[in-house]
């Protein structure tokens, strides 16, 4: 079983370049924004993602677990951000992850 697990991990590692495995959230944001056409959609995404980048930009995107995101959204809400604003920030991060 352990040999099979090692082979599977090796196959996963081969499928993903090293520079992407070590990428930070800030790197992912840059790549995502480069895919969007110029205009309002890109500007809105950039305005929303800057909030995530300030807090977690130096960390890998994979470190942003559901409890971490939930706690941050609650903190923003407690600090006075509207529920709709928090939802927009969450949505753009989810979209970045899917892309």
CSV table of N, CA and C in Angstrom, one decimal:
chain,number,residue,atom,x,y,z
A,1,UNK,N,0.8,-1.2,0.0
A,1,UNK,CA,0.0,0.0,0.0
A,1,UNK,C,0.9,1.3,0.0
A,2,UNK,N,1.9,1.2,0.8
A,2,UNK,CA,2.8,2.4,0.9
A,2,UNK,C,3.5,2.7,-0.5
A,3,UNK,N,3.9,1.6,-1.1
A,3,UNK,CA,4.5,1.8,-2.4
A,3,UNK,C,3.5,2.4,-3.4
A,4,UNK,N,2.3,1.9,-3.4
A,4,UNK,CA,1.3,2.5,-4.3
A,4,UNK,C,1.1,4.0,-4.0
A,5,UNK,N,1.0,4.3,-2.7
A,5,UNK,CA,0.9,5.8,-2.3
A,5,UNK,C,2.0,6.6,-2.8
A,6,UNK,N,3.3,6.1,-2.7
A,6,UNK,CA,4.4,6.8,-3.2
A,6,UNK,C,4.3,7.0,-4.7
A,7,UNK,N,3.9,6.0,-5.5
A,7,UNK,CA,3.8,6.1,-6.9
A,7,UNK,C,2.7,7.1,-7.3
A,8,UNK,N,1.6,7.1,-6.6
A,8,UNK,CA,0.5,8.1,-6.8
A,8,UNK,C,1.0,9.5,-6.6
A,9,UNK,N,1.7,9.7,-5.5
A,9,UNK,CA,2.2,11.0,-5.2
A,9,UNK,C,3.2,11.5,-6.2
A,10,UNK,N,4.0,10.6,-6.7
A,10,UNK,CA,5.0,10.9,-7.8
A,10,UNK,C,4.3,11.3,-9.0
A,11,UNK,N,3.2,10.6,-9.4
A,11,UNK,CA,2.4,11.0,-10.6
A,11,UNK,C,1.8,12.3,-10.4
A,12,UNK,N,1.3,12.6,-9.2
A,12,UNK,CA,0.7,13.9,-9.0
A,12,UNK,C,1.7,15.0,-9.1
A,13,UNK,N,2.9,14.8,-8.6
A,13,UNK,CA,4.0,15.8,-8.6
A,13,UNK,C,4.4,16.0,-10.1
A,14,UNK,N,4.4,14.9,-10.9
A,14,UNK,CA,4.8,15.1,-12.3
A,14,UNK,C,3.8,15.9,-13.1
A,15,UNK,N,2.6,15.9,-12.7
A,15,UNK,CA,1.5,16.6,-13.4
A,15,UNK,C,1.5,18.1,-13.1
A,16,UNK,N,2.2,18.5,-12.1
A,16,UNK,CA,2.1,19.9,-11.7
A,16,UNK,C,3.5,20.5,-11.6
A,17,UNK,N,3.9,21.5,-12.4
A,17,UNK,CA,5.2,22.1,-12.4
A,17,UNK,C,5.5,22.6,-11.0
A,18,UNK,N,6.8,22.5,-10.6
A,18,UNK,CA,7.3,23.0,-9.3
A,18,UNK,C,6.9,24.4,-9.0
A,19,UNK,N,7.0,25.3,-10.0
A,19,UNK,CA,6.7,26.7,-9.7
A,19,UNK,C,5.2,26.9,-9.3
A,20,UNK,N,4.3,26.1,-9.8
A,20,UNK,CA,2.9,26.2,-9.5
A,20,UNK,C,2.6,25.6,-8.1
A,21,UNK,N,3.4,24.6,-7.7
A,21,UNK,CA,3.2,24.0,-6.4
A,21,UNK,C,3.6,25.0,-5.3
A,22,UNK,N,4.6,25.8,-5.5
A,22,UNK,CA,5.1,26.7,-4.5
A,22,UNK,C,4.5,28.1,-4.6
A,23,UNK,N,3.6,28.3,-5.5
A,23,UNK,CA,3.0,29.6,-5.8
A,23,UNK,C,2.2,30.1,-4.6
A,24,UNK,N,2.3,31.4,-4.4
A,24,UNK,CA,1.5,32.0,-3.3
A,24,UNK,C,0.2,32.5,-3.9
A,25,UNK,N,-0.7,32.9,-3.0
A,25,UNK,CA,-2.0,33.5,-3.4
A,25,UNK,C,-1.8,34.7,-4.3
A,26,UNK,N,-0.8,35.5,-4.0
A,26,UNK,CA,-0.5,36.7,-4.8
A,26,UNK,C,-0.2,36.3,-6.2
A,27,UNK,N,0.6,35.2,-6.4
A,27,UNK,CA,1.0,34.7,-7.7
A,27,UNK,C,-0.3,34.2,-8.5
A,28,UNK,N,-1.1,33.5,-7.7
A,28,UNK,CA,-2.4,33.0,-8.3
A,28,UNK,C,-3.3,34.2,-8.8
A,29,UNK,N,-3.3,35.2,-8.0
A,29,UNK,CA,-4.1,36.4,-8.3
A,29,UNK,C,-3.6,37.0,-9.6
A,30,UNK,N,-2.3,37.2,-9.7
A,30,UNK,CA,-1.7,37.8,-10.9
A,30,UNK,C,-2.1,37.0,-12.1
A,31,UNK,N,-1.9,35.6,-12.0
A,31,UNK,CA,-2.2,34.8,-13.2
A,31,UNK,C,-3.7,34.9,-13.5
A,32,UNK,N,-4.6,34.9,-12.5
A,32,UNK,CA,-6.0,34.9,-12.8
A,32,UNK,C,-6.4,36.3,-13.4
A,33,UNK,N,-5.9,37.4,-12.9
A,33,UNK,CA,-6.2,38.7,-13.5
A,33,UNK,C,-5.7,38.8,-14.9
A,34,UNK,N,-4.6,38.2,-15.2
A,34,UNK,CA,-4.1,38.2,-16.6
A,34,UNK,C,-5.0,37.5,-17.6
A,35,UNK,N,-5.8,36.6,-17.1
A,35,UNK,CA,-6.8,35.8,-18.0
A,35,UNK,C,-8.0,36.6,-18.3
A,36,UNK,N,-8.3,37.6,-17.5
A,36,UNK,CA,-9.6,38.4,-17.6
A,36,UNK,C,-9.3,39.5,-18.6
A,37,UNK,N,-10.3,39.8,-19.5
A,37,UNK,CA,-10.2,40.9,-20.4
A,37,UNK,C,-10.2,42.3,-19.6
A,38,UNK,N,-9.6,43.2,-20.2
A,38,UNK,CA,-9.7,44.6,-19.6
A,38,UNK,C,-11.1,45.0,-19.5
A,39,UNK,N,-11.4,45.8,-18.5
A,39,UNK,CA,-12.7,46.3,-18.3
A,39,UNK,C,-13.2,46.1,-16.9
A,40,UNK,N,-14.5,46.3,-16.7
A,40,UNK,CA,-15.1,46.4,-15.4
A,40,UNK,C,-15.0,45.0,-14.6
A,41,UNK,N,-15.1,43.9,-15.3
A,41,UNK,CA,-15.1,42.6,-14.6
A,41,UNK,C,-13.7,42.5,-14.0
A,42,UNK,N,-12.6,42.8,-14.8
A,42,UNK,CA,-11.3,42.6,-14.3
A,42,UNK,C,-11.0,43.6,-13.1
A,43,UNK,N,-11.5,44.9,-13.3
A,43,UNK,CA,-11.3,45.9,-12.2
A,43,UNK,C,-12.0,45.5,-11.0
A,44,UNK,N,-13.2,45.0,-11.1
A,44,UNK,CA,-14.0,44.6,-9.9
A,44,UNK,C,-13.3,43.4,-9.2
A,45,UNK,N,-12.8,42.4,-10.0
A,45,UNK,CA,-12.1,41.3,-9.4
A,45,UNK,C,-10.8,41.8,-8.7
A,46,UNK,N,-10.1,42.7,-9.3
A,46,UNK,CA,-8.9,43.2,-8.7
A,46,UNK,C,-9.2,43.9,-7.4
A,47,UNK,N,-10.2,44.7,-7.4
A,47,UNK,CA,-10.6,45.5,-6.2
A,47,UNK,C,-11.0,44.5,-5.0
A,48,UNK,N,-11.6,43.4,-5.3
A,48,UNK,CA,-12.1,42.5,-4.3
A,48,UNK,C,-10.9,41.6,-3.8
A,49,UNK,N,-10.1,41.2,-4.8
A,49,UNK,CA,-9.0,40.3,-4.4
A,49,UNK,C,-7.9,40.9,-3.6
A,50,UNK,N,-7.8,42.3,-3.7
A,50,UNK,CA,-6.7,43.0,-3.0
A,50,UNK,C,-6.9,42.7,-1.5
A,51,UNK,N,-8.1,42.6,-1.0
A,51,UNK,CA,-8.4,42.3,0.4
A,51,UNK,C,-7.8,41.0,0.9
A,52,UNK,N,-8.0,40.0,0.0
A,52,UNK,CA,-7.4,38.6,0.3
A,52,UNK,C,-5.9,38.7,0.2
A,53,UNK,N,-5.4,39.4,-0.8
A,53,UNK,CA,-3.9,39.5,-1.0
A,53,UNK,C,-3.2,40.2,0.2
A,54,UNK,N,-3.8,41.2,0.8
A,54,UNK,CA,-3.2,41.9,1.9
A,54,UNK,C,-3.0,40.9,3.1
A,55,UNK,N,-4.0,40.0,3.3
A,55,UNK,CA,-3.9,39.2,4.5
A,55,UNK,C,-3.2,37.9,4.2
A,56,UNK,N,-3.4,37.3,3.0
A,56,UNK,CA,-2.9,35.9,2.8
A,56,UNK,C,-2.1,35.8,1.5
A,57,UNK,N,-1.6,37.0,0.9
A,57,UNK,CA,-0.9,37.0,-0.3
A,57,UNK,C,0.4,36.2,-0.3
A,58,UNK,N,1.0,36.1,0.9
A,58,UNK,CA,2.3,35.4,1.0
A,58,UNK,C,2.2,33.9,1.2
A,59,UNK,N,0.9,33.4,1.4
A,59,UNK,CA,0.7,32.0,1.7
A,59,UNK,C,0.2,31.3,0.4
A,60,UNK,N,0.5,30.0,0.3
A,60,UNK,CA,-0.1,29.2,-0.8
A,60,UNK,C,-1.6,29.2,-0.7
A,61,UNK,N,-2.3,29.3,-1.9
A,61,UNK,CA,-3.7,29.3,-1.9
A,61,UNK,C,-4.3,28.1,-1.2
A,62,UNK,N,-3.6,27.0,-1.2
A,62,UNK,CA,-4.1,25.7,-0.6
A,62,UNK,C,-4.2,25.8,0.9
A,63,UNK,N,-3.5,26.8,1.5
A,63,UNK,CA,-3.6,27.0,3.0
A,63,UNK,C,-4.8,27.7,3.4
A,64,UNK,N,-5.6,28.2,2.5
A,64,UNK,CA,-6.8,28.9,2.8
A,64,UNK,C,-8.0,27.9,2.9
A,65,UNK,N,-8.1,27.3,4.1
A,65,UNK,CA,-9.1,26.3,4.3
A,65,UNK,C,-10.5,27.0,4.6
A,66,UNK,N,-11.5,26.2,4.6
A,66,UNK,CA,-12.8,26.7,4.8
A,66,UNK,C,-12.9,27.4,6.2
A,67,UNK,N,-12.4,26.9,7.3
A,67,UNK,CA,-12.5,27.6,8.6
A,67,UNK,C,-11.7,28.9,8.5
A,68,UNK,N,-10.6,29.0,7.9
A,68,UNK,CA,-9.9,30.2,7.8
A,68,UNK,C,-10.7,31.3,7.0
A,69,UNK,N,-11.3,30.9,5.9
A,69,UNK,CA,-12.1,31.8,5.1
A,69,UNK,C,-13.3,32.3,5.8
A,70,UNK,N,-14.0,31.3,6.5
A,70,UNK,CA,-15.2,31.7,7.3
A,70,UNK,C,-14.8,32.7,8.4
A,71,UNK,N,-13.7,32.4,9.1
A,71,UNK,CA,-13.3,33.3,10.2
A,71,UNK,C,-13.0,34.7,9.6
A,72,UNK,N,-12.3,34.8,8.5
A,72,UNK,CA,-12.0,36.1,7.9
A,72,UNK,C,-13.3,36.8,7.4
A,73,UNK,N,-14.2,36.1,6.8
A,73,UNK,CA,-15.5,36.7,6.4
A,73,UNK,C,-16.2,37.3,7.6
A,74,UNK,N,-16.3,36.5,8.7
A,74,UNK,CA,-16.9,37.0,9.9
A,74,UNK,C,-16.2,38.2,10.5
A,75,UNK,N,-14.9,38.2,10.4
A,75,UNK,CA,-14.1,39.4,10.9
A,75,UNK,C,-14.4,40.6,10.1
A,76,UNK,N,-14.5,40.5,8.8
A,76,UNK,CA,-14.8,41.6,7.9
A,76,UNK,C,-16.2,42.1,8.3
A,77,UNK,N,-17.1,41.2,8.5
A,77,UNK,CA,-18.5,41.6,8.8
A,77,UNK,C,-18.6,42.3,10.1
A,78,UNK,N,-17.8,41.8,11.1
A,78,UNK,CA,-17.8,42.5,12.4
A,78,UNK,C,-17.2,43.9,12.3
A,79,UNK,N,-16.2,44.0,11.4
A,79,UNK,CA,-15.6,45.3,11.2
A,79,UNK,C,-16.4,46.3,10.4
A,80,UNK,N,-17.6,45.9,10.0
A,80,UNK,CA,-18.5,46.8,9.3
A,80,UNK,C,-18.7,46.6,7.9
A,81,UNK,N,-18.1,45.6,7.3
A,81,UNK,CA,-18.3,45.4,5.8
A,81,UNK,C,-19.7,44.8,5.7
A,82,UNK,N,-20.4,45.2,4.7
A,82,UNK,CA,-21.8,44.7,4.4
A,82,UNK,C,-21.7,43.2,4.0
A,83,UNK,N,-22.8,42.5,4.3
A,83,UNK,CA,-22.9,41.1,4.0
A,83,UNK,C,-22.7,40.9,2.5
A,84,UNK,N,-23.2,41.7,1.7
A,84,UNK,CA,-23.1,41.6,0.2
A,84,UNK,C,-21.6,41.8,-0.2
A,85,UNK,N,-20.9,42.7,0.4
A,85,UNK,CA,-19.5,42.9,0.2
A,85,UNK,C,-18.7,41.6,0.5
A,86,UNK,N,-19.0,41.1,1.7
A,86,UNK,CA,-18.3,39.8,2.1
A,86,UNK,C,-18.6,38.7,1.1
A,87,UNK,N,-19.8,38.6,0.6
A,87,UNK,CA,-20.2,37.6,-0.4
A,87,UNK,C,-19.4,37.8,-1.7
A,88,UNK,N,-19.3,39.0,-2.1
A,88,UNK,CA,-18.5,39.3,-3.3
A,88,UNK,C,-17.1,38.9,-3.2
A,89,UNK,N,-16.5,39.2,-2.0
A,89,UNK,CA,-15.1,38.9,-1.8
A,89,UNK,C,-14.9,37.3,-1.8
A,90,UNK,N,-15.9,36.6,-1.2
A,90,UNK,CA,-15.8,35.2,-1.2
A,90,UNK,C,-16.0,34.6,-2.6
A,91,UNK,N,-17.0,35.2,-3.3
A,91,UNK,CA,-17.3,34.7,-4.7
A,91,UNK,C,-16.1,34.8,-5.6
A,92,UNK,N,-15.4,35.9,-5.6
A,92,UNK,CA,-14.2,36.1,-6.5
A,92,UNK,C,-13.1,35.2,-6.1
A,93,UNK,N,-12.9,34.9,-4.8
A,93,UNK,CA,-11.9,33.9,-4.4
A,93,UNK,C,-12.2,32.5,-4.9
A,94,UNK,N,-13.5,32.2,-4.8
A,94,UNK,CA,-14.0,30.9,-5.3
A,94,UNK,C,-13.8,30.8,-6.8
A,95,UNK,N,-14.1,31.8,-7.5
A,95,UNK,CA,-13.9,31.8,-9.0
A,95,UNK,C,-12.4,31.7,-9.3
A,96,UNK,N,-11.6,32.4,-8.6
A,96,UNK,CA,-10.1,32.3,-8.9
A,96,UNK,C,-9.7,30.8,-8.7
A,97,UNK,N,-10.2,30.2,-7.6
A,97,UNK,CA,-9.8,28.8,-7.4
A,97,UNK,C,-10.3,27.9,-8.5
A,98,UNK,N,-11.5,28.1,-9.0
A,98,UNK,CA,-12.0,27.2,-10.0
A,98,UNK,C,-11.2,27.4,-11.3
A,99,UNK,N,-10.8,28.6,-11.6
A,99,UNK,CA,-10.1,28.9,-12.9
A,99,UNK,C,-8.7,28.4,-12.7
